[in-house]
Coordinates of C-alpha atoms and ligand atoms in Angstrom, one line a residue:
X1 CA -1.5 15.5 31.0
X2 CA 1.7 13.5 31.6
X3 CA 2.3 13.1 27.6
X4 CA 5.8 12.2 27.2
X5 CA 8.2 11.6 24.5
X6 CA 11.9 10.2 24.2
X7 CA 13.5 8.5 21.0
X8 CA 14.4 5.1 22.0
X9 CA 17.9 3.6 20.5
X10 CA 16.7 1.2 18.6
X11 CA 19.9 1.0 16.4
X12 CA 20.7 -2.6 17.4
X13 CA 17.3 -3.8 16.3
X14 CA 17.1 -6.1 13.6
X15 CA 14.5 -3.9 11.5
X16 CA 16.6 -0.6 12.0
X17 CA 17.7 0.2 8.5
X18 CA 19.2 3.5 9.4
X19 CA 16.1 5.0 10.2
X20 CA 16.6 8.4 10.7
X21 CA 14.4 9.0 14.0
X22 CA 12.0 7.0 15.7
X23 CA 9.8 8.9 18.5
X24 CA 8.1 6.9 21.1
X25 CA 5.3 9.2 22.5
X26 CA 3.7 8.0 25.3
X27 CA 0.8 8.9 28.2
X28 CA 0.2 6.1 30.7
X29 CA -2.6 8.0 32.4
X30 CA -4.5 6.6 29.3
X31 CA -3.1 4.3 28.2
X32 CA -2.0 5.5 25.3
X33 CA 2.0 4.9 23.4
X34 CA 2.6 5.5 19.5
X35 CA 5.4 5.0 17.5
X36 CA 6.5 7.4 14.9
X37 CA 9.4 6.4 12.4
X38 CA 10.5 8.2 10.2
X39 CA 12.6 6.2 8.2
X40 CA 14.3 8.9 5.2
X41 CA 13.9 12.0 4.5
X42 CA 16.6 12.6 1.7
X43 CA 13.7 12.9 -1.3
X44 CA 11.5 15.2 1.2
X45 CA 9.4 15.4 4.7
X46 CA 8.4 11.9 5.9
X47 CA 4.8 10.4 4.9
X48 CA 2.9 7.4 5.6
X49 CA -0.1 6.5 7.3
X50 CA -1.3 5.9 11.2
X51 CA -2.2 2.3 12.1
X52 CA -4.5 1.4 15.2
X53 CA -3.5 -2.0 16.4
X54 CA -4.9 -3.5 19.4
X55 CA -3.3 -7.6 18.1
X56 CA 0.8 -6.6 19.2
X57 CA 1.8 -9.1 21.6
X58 CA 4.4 -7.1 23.3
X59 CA 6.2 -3.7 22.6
X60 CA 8.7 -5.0 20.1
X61 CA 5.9 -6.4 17.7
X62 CA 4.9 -2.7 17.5
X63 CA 8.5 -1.5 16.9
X64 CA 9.0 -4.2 14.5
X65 CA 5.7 -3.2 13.1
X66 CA 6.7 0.6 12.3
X67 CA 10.0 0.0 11.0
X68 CA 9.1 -2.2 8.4
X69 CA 6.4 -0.3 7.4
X70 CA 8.0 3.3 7.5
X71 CA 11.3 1.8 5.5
X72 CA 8.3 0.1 3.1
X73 CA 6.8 4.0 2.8
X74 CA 10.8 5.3 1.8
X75 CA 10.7 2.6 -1.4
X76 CA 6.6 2.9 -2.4
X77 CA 7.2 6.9 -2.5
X78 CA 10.4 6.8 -4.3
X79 CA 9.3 4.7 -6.6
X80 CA 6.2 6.9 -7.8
X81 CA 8.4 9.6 -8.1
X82 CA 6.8 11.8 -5.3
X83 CA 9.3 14.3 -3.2
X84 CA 8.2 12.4 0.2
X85 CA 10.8 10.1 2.2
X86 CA 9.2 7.5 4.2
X87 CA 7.7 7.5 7.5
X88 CA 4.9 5.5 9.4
X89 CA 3.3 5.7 12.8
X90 CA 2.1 2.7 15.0
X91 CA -0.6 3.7 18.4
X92 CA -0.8 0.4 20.5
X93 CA -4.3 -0.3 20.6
X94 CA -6.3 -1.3 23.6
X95 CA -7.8 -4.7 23.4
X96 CA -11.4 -5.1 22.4
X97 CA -11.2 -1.8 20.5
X98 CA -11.0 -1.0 16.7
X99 CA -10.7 2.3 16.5
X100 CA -8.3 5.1 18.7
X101 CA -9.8 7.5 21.7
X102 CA -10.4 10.8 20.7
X103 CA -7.6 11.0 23.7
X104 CA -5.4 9.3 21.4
X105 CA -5.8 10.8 18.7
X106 CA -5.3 14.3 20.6
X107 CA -1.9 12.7 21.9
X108 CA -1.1 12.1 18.5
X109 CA -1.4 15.8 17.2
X110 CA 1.1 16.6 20.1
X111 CA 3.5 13.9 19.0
X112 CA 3.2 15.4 15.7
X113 CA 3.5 18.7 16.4
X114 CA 6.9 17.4 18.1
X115 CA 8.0 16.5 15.3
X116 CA 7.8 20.5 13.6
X117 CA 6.3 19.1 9.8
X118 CA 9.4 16.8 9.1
X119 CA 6.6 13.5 8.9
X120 CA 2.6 14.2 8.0
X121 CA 0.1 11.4 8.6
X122 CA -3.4 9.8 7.6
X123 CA -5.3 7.0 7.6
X124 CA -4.6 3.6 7.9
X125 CA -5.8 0.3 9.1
X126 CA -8.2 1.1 12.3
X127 CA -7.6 4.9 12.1
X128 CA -10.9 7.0 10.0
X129 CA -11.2 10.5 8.7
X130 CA -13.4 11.4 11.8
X131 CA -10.3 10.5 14.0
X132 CA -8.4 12.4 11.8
X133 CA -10.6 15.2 12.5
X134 CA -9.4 15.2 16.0
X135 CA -5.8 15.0 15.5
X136 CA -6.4 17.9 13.2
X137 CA -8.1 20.4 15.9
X138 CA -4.5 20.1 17.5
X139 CA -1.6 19.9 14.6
X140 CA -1.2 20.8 11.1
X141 CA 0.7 17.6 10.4
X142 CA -2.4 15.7 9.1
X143 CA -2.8 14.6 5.5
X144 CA -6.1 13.6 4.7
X145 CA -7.9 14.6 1.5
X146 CA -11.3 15.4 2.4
X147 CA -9.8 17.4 5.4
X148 CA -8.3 19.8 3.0
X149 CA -8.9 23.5 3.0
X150 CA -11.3 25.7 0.2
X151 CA -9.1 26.0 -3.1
X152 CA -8.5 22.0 -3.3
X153 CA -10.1 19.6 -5.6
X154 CA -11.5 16.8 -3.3
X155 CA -12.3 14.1 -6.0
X156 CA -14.9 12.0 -4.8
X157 CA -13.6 7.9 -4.1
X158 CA -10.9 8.4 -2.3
X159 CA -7.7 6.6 -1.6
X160 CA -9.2 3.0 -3.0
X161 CA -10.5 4.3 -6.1
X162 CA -7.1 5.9 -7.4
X163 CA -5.7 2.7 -6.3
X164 CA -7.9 1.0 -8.5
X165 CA -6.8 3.2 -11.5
X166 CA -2.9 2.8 -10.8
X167 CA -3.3 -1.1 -10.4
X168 CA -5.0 -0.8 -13.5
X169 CA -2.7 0.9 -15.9
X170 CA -0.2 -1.5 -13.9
X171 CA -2.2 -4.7 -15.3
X172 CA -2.0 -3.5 -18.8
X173 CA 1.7 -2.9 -18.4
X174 CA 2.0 -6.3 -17.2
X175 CA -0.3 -7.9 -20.0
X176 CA 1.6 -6.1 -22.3
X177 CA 5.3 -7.4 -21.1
X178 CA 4.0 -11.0 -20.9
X179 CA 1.6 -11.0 -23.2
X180 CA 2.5 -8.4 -26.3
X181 CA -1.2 -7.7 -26.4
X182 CA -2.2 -3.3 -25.9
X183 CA -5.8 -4.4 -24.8
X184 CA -7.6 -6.2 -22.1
X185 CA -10.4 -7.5 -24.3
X186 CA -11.2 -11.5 -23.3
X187 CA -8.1 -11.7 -21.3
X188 CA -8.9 -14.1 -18.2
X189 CA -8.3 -12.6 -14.7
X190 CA -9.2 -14.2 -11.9
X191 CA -9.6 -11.5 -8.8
X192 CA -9.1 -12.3 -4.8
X193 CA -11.0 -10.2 -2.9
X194 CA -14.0 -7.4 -4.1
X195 CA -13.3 -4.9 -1.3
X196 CA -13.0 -0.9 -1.8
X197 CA -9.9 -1.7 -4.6
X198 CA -11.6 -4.3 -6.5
X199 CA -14.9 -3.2 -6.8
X200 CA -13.5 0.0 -9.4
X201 CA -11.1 -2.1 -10.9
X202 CA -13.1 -5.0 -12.0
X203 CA -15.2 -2.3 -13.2
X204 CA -12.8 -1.0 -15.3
X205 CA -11.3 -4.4 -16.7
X206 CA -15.0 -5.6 -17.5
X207 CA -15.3 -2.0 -19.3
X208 CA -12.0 -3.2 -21.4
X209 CA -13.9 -6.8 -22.3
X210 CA -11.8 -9.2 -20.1
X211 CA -13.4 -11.9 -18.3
X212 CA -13.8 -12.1 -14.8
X213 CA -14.0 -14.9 -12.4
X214 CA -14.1 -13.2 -8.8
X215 CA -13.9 -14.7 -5.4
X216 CA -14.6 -13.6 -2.1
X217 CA -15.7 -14.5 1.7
X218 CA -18.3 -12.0 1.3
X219 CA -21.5 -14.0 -0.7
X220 CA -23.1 -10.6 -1.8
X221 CA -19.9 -9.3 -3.2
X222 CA -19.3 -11.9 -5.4
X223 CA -23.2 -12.2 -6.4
X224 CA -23.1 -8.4 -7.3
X225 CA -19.7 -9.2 -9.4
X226 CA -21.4 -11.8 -11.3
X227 CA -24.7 -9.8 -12.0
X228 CA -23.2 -6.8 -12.6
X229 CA -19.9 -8.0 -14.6
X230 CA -21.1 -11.5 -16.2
X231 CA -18.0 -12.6 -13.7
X232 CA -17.8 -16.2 -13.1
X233 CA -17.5 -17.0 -9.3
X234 CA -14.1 -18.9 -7.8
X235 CA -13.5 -20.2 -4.2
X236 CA -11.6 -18.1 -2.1
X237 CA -9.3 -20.6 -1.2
X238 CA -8.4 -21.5 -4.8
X239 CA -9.0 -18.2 -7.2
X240 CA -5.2 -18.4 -6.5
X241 CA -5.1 -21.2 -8.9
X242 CA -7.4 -20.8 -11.8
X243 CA -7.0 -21.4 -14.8
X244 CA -6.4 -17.7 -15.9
X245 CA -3.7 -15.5 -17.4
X246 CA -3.8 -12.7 -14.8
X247 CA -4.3 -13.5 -10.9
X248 CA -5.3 -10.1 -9.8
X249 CA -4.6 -10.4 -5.4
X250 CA -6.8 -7.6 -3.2
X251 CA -7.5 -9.0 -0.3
X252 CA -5.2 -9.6 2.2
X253 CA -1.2 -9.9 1.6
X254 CA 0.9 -13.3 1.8
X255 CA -0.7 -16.0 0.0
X256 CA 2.0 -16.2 -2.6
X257 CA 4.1 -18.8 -0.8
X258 CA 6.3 -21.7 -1.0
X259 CA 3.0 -24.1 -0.6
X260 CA 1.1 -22.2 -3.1
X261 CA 3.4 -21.2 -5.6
X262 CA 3.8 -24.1 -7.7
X263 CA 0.1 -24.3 -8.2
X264 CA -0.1 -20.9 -9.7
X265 CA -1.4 -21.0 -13.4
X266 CA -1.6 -17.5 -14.2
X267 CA 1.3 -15.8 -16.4
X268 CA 1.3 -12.5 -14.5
X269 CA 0.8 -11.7 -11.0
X270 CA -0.6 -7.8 -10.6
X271 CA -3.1 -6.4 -7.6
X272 CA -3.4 -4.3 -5.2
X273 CA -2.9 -6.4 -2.0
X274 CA 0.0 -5.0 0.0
X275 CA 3.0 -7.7 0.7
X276 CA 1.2 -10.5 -1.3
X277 CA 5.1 -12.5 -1.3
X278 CA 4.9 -14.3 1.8
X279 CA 8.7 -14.7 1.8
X280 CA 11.3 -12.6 -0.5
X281 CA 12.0 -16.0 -2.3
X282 CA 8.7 -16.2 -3.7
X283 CA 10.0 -13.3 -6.5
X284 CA 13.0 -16.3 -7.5
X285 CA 10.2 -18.6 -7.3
X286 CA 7.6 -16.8 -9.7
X287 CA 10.7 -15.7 -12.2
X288 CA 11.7 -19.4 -12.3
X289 CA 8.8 -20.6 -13.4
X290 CA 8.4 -17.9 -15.7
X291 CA 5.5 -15.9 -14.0
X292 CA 5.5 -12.3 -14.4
X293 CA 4.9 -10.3 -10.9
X294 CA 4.2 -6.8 -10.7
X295 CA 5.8 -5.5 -7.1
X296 CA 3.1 -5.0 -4.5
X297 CA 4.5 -1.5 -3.7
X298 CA 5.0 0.0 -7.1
X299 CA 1.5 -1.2 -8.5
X300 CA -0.5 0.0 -5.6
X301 CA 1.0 3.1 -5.1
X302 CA -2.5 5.1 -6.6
X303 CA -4.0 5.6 -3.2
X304 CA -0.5 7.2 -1.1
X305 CA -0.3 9.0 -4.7
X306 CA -4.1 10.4 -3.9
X307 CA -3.4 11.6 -0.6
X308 CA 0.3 13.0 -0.9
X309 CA -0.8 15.2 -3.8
X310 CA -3.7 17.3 -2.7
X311 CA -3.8 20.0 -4.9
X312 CA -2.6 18.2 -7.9
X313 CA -5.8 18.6 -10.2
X314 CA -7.1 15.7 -11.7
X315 CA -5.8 15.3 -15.2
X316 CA -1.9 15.8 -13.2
X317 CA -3.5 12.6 -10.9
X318 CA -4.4 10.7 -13.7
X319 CA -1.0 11.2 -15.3
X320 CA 0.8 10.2 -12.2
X321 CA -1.3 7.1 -11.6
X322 CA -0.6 6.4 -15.4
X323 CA 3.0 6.9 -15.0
X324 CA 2.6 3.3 -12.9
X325 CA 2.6 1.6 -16.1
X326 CA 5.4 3.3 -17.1
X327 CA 7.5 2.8 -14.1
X328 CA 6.2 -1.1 -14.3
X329 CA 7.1 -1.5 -17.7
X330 CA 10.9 0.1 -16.6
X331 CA 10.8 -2.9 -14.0
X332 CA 9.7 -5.5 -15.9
X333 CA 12.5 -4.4 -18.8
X334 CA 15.4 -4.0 -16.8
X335 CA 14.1 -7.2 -15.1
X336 CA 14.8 -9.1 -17.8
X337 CA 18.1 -7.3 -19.3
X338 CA 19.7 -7.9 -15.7
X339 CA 18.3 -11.1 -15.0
X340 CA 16.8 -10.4 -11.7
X341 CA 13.6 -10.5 -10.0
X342 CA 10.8 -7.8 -10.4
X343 CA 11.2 -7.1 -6.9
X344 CA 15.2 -6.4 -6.6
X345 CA 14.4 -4.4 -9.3
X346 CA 11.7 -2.2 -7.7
X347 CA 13.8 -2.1 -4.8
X348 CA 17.4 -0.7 -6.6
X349 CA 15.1 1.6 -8.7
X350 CA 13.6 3.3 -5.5
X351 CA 17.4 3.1 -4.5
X352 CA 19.2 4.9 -7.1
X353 CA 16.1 7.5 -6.7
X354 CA 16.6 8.3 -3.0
X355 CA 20.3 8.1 -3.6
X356 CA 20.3 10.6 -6.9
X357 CA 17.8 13.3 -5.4
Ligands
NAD1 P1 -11.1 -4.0 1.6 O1 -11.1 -4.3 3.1 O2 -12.1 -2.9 1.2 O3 -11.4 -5.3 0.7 C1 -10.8 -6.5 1.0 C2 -11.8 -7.6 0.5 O4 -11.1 -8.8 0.6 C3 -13.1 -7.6 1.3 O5 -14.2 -7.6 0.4 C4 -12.9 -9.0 2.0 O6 -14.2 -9.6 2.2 C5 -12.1 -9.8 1.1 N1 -11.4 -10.9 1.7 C6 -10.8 -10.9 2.9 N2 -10.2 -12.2 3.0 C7 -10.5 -12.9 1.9 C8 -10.1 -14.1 1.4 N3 -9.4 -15.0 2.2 N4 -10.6 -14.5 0.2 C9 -11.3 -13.7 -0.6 N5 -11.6 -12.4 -0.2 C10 -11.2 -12.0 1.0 O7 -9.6 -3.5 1.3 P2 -9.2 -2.6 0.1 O8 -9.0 -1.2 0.5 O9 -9.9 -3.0 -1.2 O10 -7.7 -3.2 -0.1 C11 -7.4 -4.4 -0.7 C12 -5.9 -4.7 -0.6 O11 -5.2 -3.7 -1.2 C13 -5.4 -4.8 0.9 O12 -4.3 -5.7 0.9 C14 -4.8 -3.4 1.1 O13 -3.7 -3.4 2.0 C15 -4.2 -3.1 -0.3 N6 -4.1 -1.7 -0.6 C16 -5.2 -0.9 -0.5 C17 -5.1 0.5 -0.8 C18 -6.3 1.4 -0.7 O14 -6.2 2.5 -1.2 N7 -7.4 1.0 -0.1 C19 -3.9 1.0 -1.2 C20 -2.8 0.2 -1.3 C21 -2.9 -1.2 -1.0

């Protein structure tokens, strides 16, 4: 096997961030190159999931890729308090494909095993548990809940379900900042998206009395949302402007933007989509016009929360996907004593926790 690896200087590029070590692992006789980065370690060994893409146009797309996802891991496990630095692996996918080789997946136990336990990796978009399984027969350096030895509560919903329950205790933080009121009951949310994070959080808002109105590309999704939660059914391409007090984004990232902005009629923003600001800016924009956001990273941090503690039993889960409110309500408070944006908030708070550990 002609696996190789080498750790390019990547110092110069413009995502760099002082990462601490960036391994490029690579095995042409596949076709196979991943790259792990491991942003900071100060609060603890590196975590943060694998992603499959077969889209990167070249090799820096993929570079660009990892870093800003690995420095994005550093900040989301800071913030929840766990004893993780941040660290995230990119494989190149082959075009036409989804999901890796089981060659690949071998080549990325070696690349792991390279790396002697300072970074630990999972799932993430195009990479399952049963490739996971592979990786597994050939390094230790897997984290993935259900592959988990005898002794460990494996809690059945996985990863999207304890999202739910964070983004949830997250909501009611934000309801309560904006709002002053302790309960959901007939509170308006309007919800983008019914996937795998929805689908137990709507549940759960519906279970608190608010009203729903739901949107997705899916038809069956939303029918089942209206049959099942009386929910009232939006267009996808305008739930974003409903006439509600909570927009509530999980589907995909980035529709918060300087076209869509203005439009926005809810008082808080808070779901589970990851980078829903298309632009930094959109934080100044939402605090000018007096819209309260809940950072991406700090209220959907239930699922990395899920997977980094295995072996935490469930009532310590519960508390740590609880303690999102708290550390939301900490934002939203210091927010407003300094003047700033939710998100530089989010961001010095993670800060001043990597720096003091
Ligand atoms: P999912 O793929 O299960 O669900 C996404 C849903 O959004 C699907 O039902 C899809 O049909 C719908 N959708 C896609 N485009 C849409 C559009 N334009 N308008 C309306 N609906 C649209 O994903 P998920 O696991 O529920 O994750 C949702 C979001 O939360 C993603 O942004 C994800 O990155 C983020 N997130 C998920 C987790 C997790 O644990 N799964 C953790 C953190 C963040």
């Amino acid at each position: 096997m002609a696996l190789t690896f080498s750790y390019p200087d990547l110092s110069a590029h413009p995502a760099y961030d002082n990462h601490e070590k960036i391994l490029m692992a690579e095995d042409a006789d596949i076709g196979f190159k991943a790259y792990i980065a491991l942003h900071n370690t100060k609060r603890g060994p590196a975590r943060g999931g694998c992603r499959y893409w077969p889209h990167y146009n070249n090799d820096n797309d993929a570079i660009n890729d990892v870093l800003r996802l690995s420095k994005g891991m550093t900040y989301k496990n800071a913030l929840a308090n766990l004893k993780y630095g941040g660290g995230k692996t990119v494989i190149v996918g082959k075009v036409g494909t989804t999901n890796p080789d089981p060659s690949f997946m071998m080549a990325l136990g070696h690349a792991l095993n390279e790396l002697q336990g300072i970074y630990e990796t999972g799932e993430d978009v195009g990479t399952r548990l049963e490739d996971f399984k592979i990786a597994g027969s050939i390094t230790d350096f897997v984290r993935v809940r259900s592959l988990e030895k005898a002794g460990v509560i494996d809690l059945p919903g996985g990863p999207p379900l304890y999202t739910a329950i964070g983004v949830y205790h997250g909501i009611k933080a934000a309801v309560k900042h904006k709002m002053g009121k302790d309960v959901l009951r007939d509170i308006r949310f309007a919800v983008k998206g019914l996937g795998s994070v929805a689908t137990p959080l709507c549940a759960l808002l519906h279970a608190d009395g608010a009203k729903l109105t739901v949107a997705d590309i899916d038809p069956a999704k939303v029918a089942r949302a209206a049959k099942e939660w009386g929910a009232k059914i939006g267009h996808p391409d305008d739930i974003m402007f409903e006439d509600v007090d909570v927009y509530v984004p999980c589907a995909l990232g980035g529709d918060i933007s300087a076209d869509t902005v203005d439009a926005i009629q809810a008082k808080v923003i808070a779901g589970a989509a990851n980078n829903q600001l298309a632009t930094p800016e959109m934080a100044e924009a939402l605090k000018a016009r007096g819209i309260l956001y809940a950072p991406d990273y700090a209220i959907n941090a239930g699922g990395v929360i899920n997977v980094v503690e295995i072996g935490a039993s469930h009532e310590e889960l519960i508390a740590k996907l609880r303690h999102i409110g708290v550390t939301l309500d900490e934002i939203f408070k210091r927010a407003d004593a300094e003047d700033k944006t939710t998100a530089e908030i989010a961001d010095i708070i993670a800060l001043e926790r990597i720096a003091s550990h």
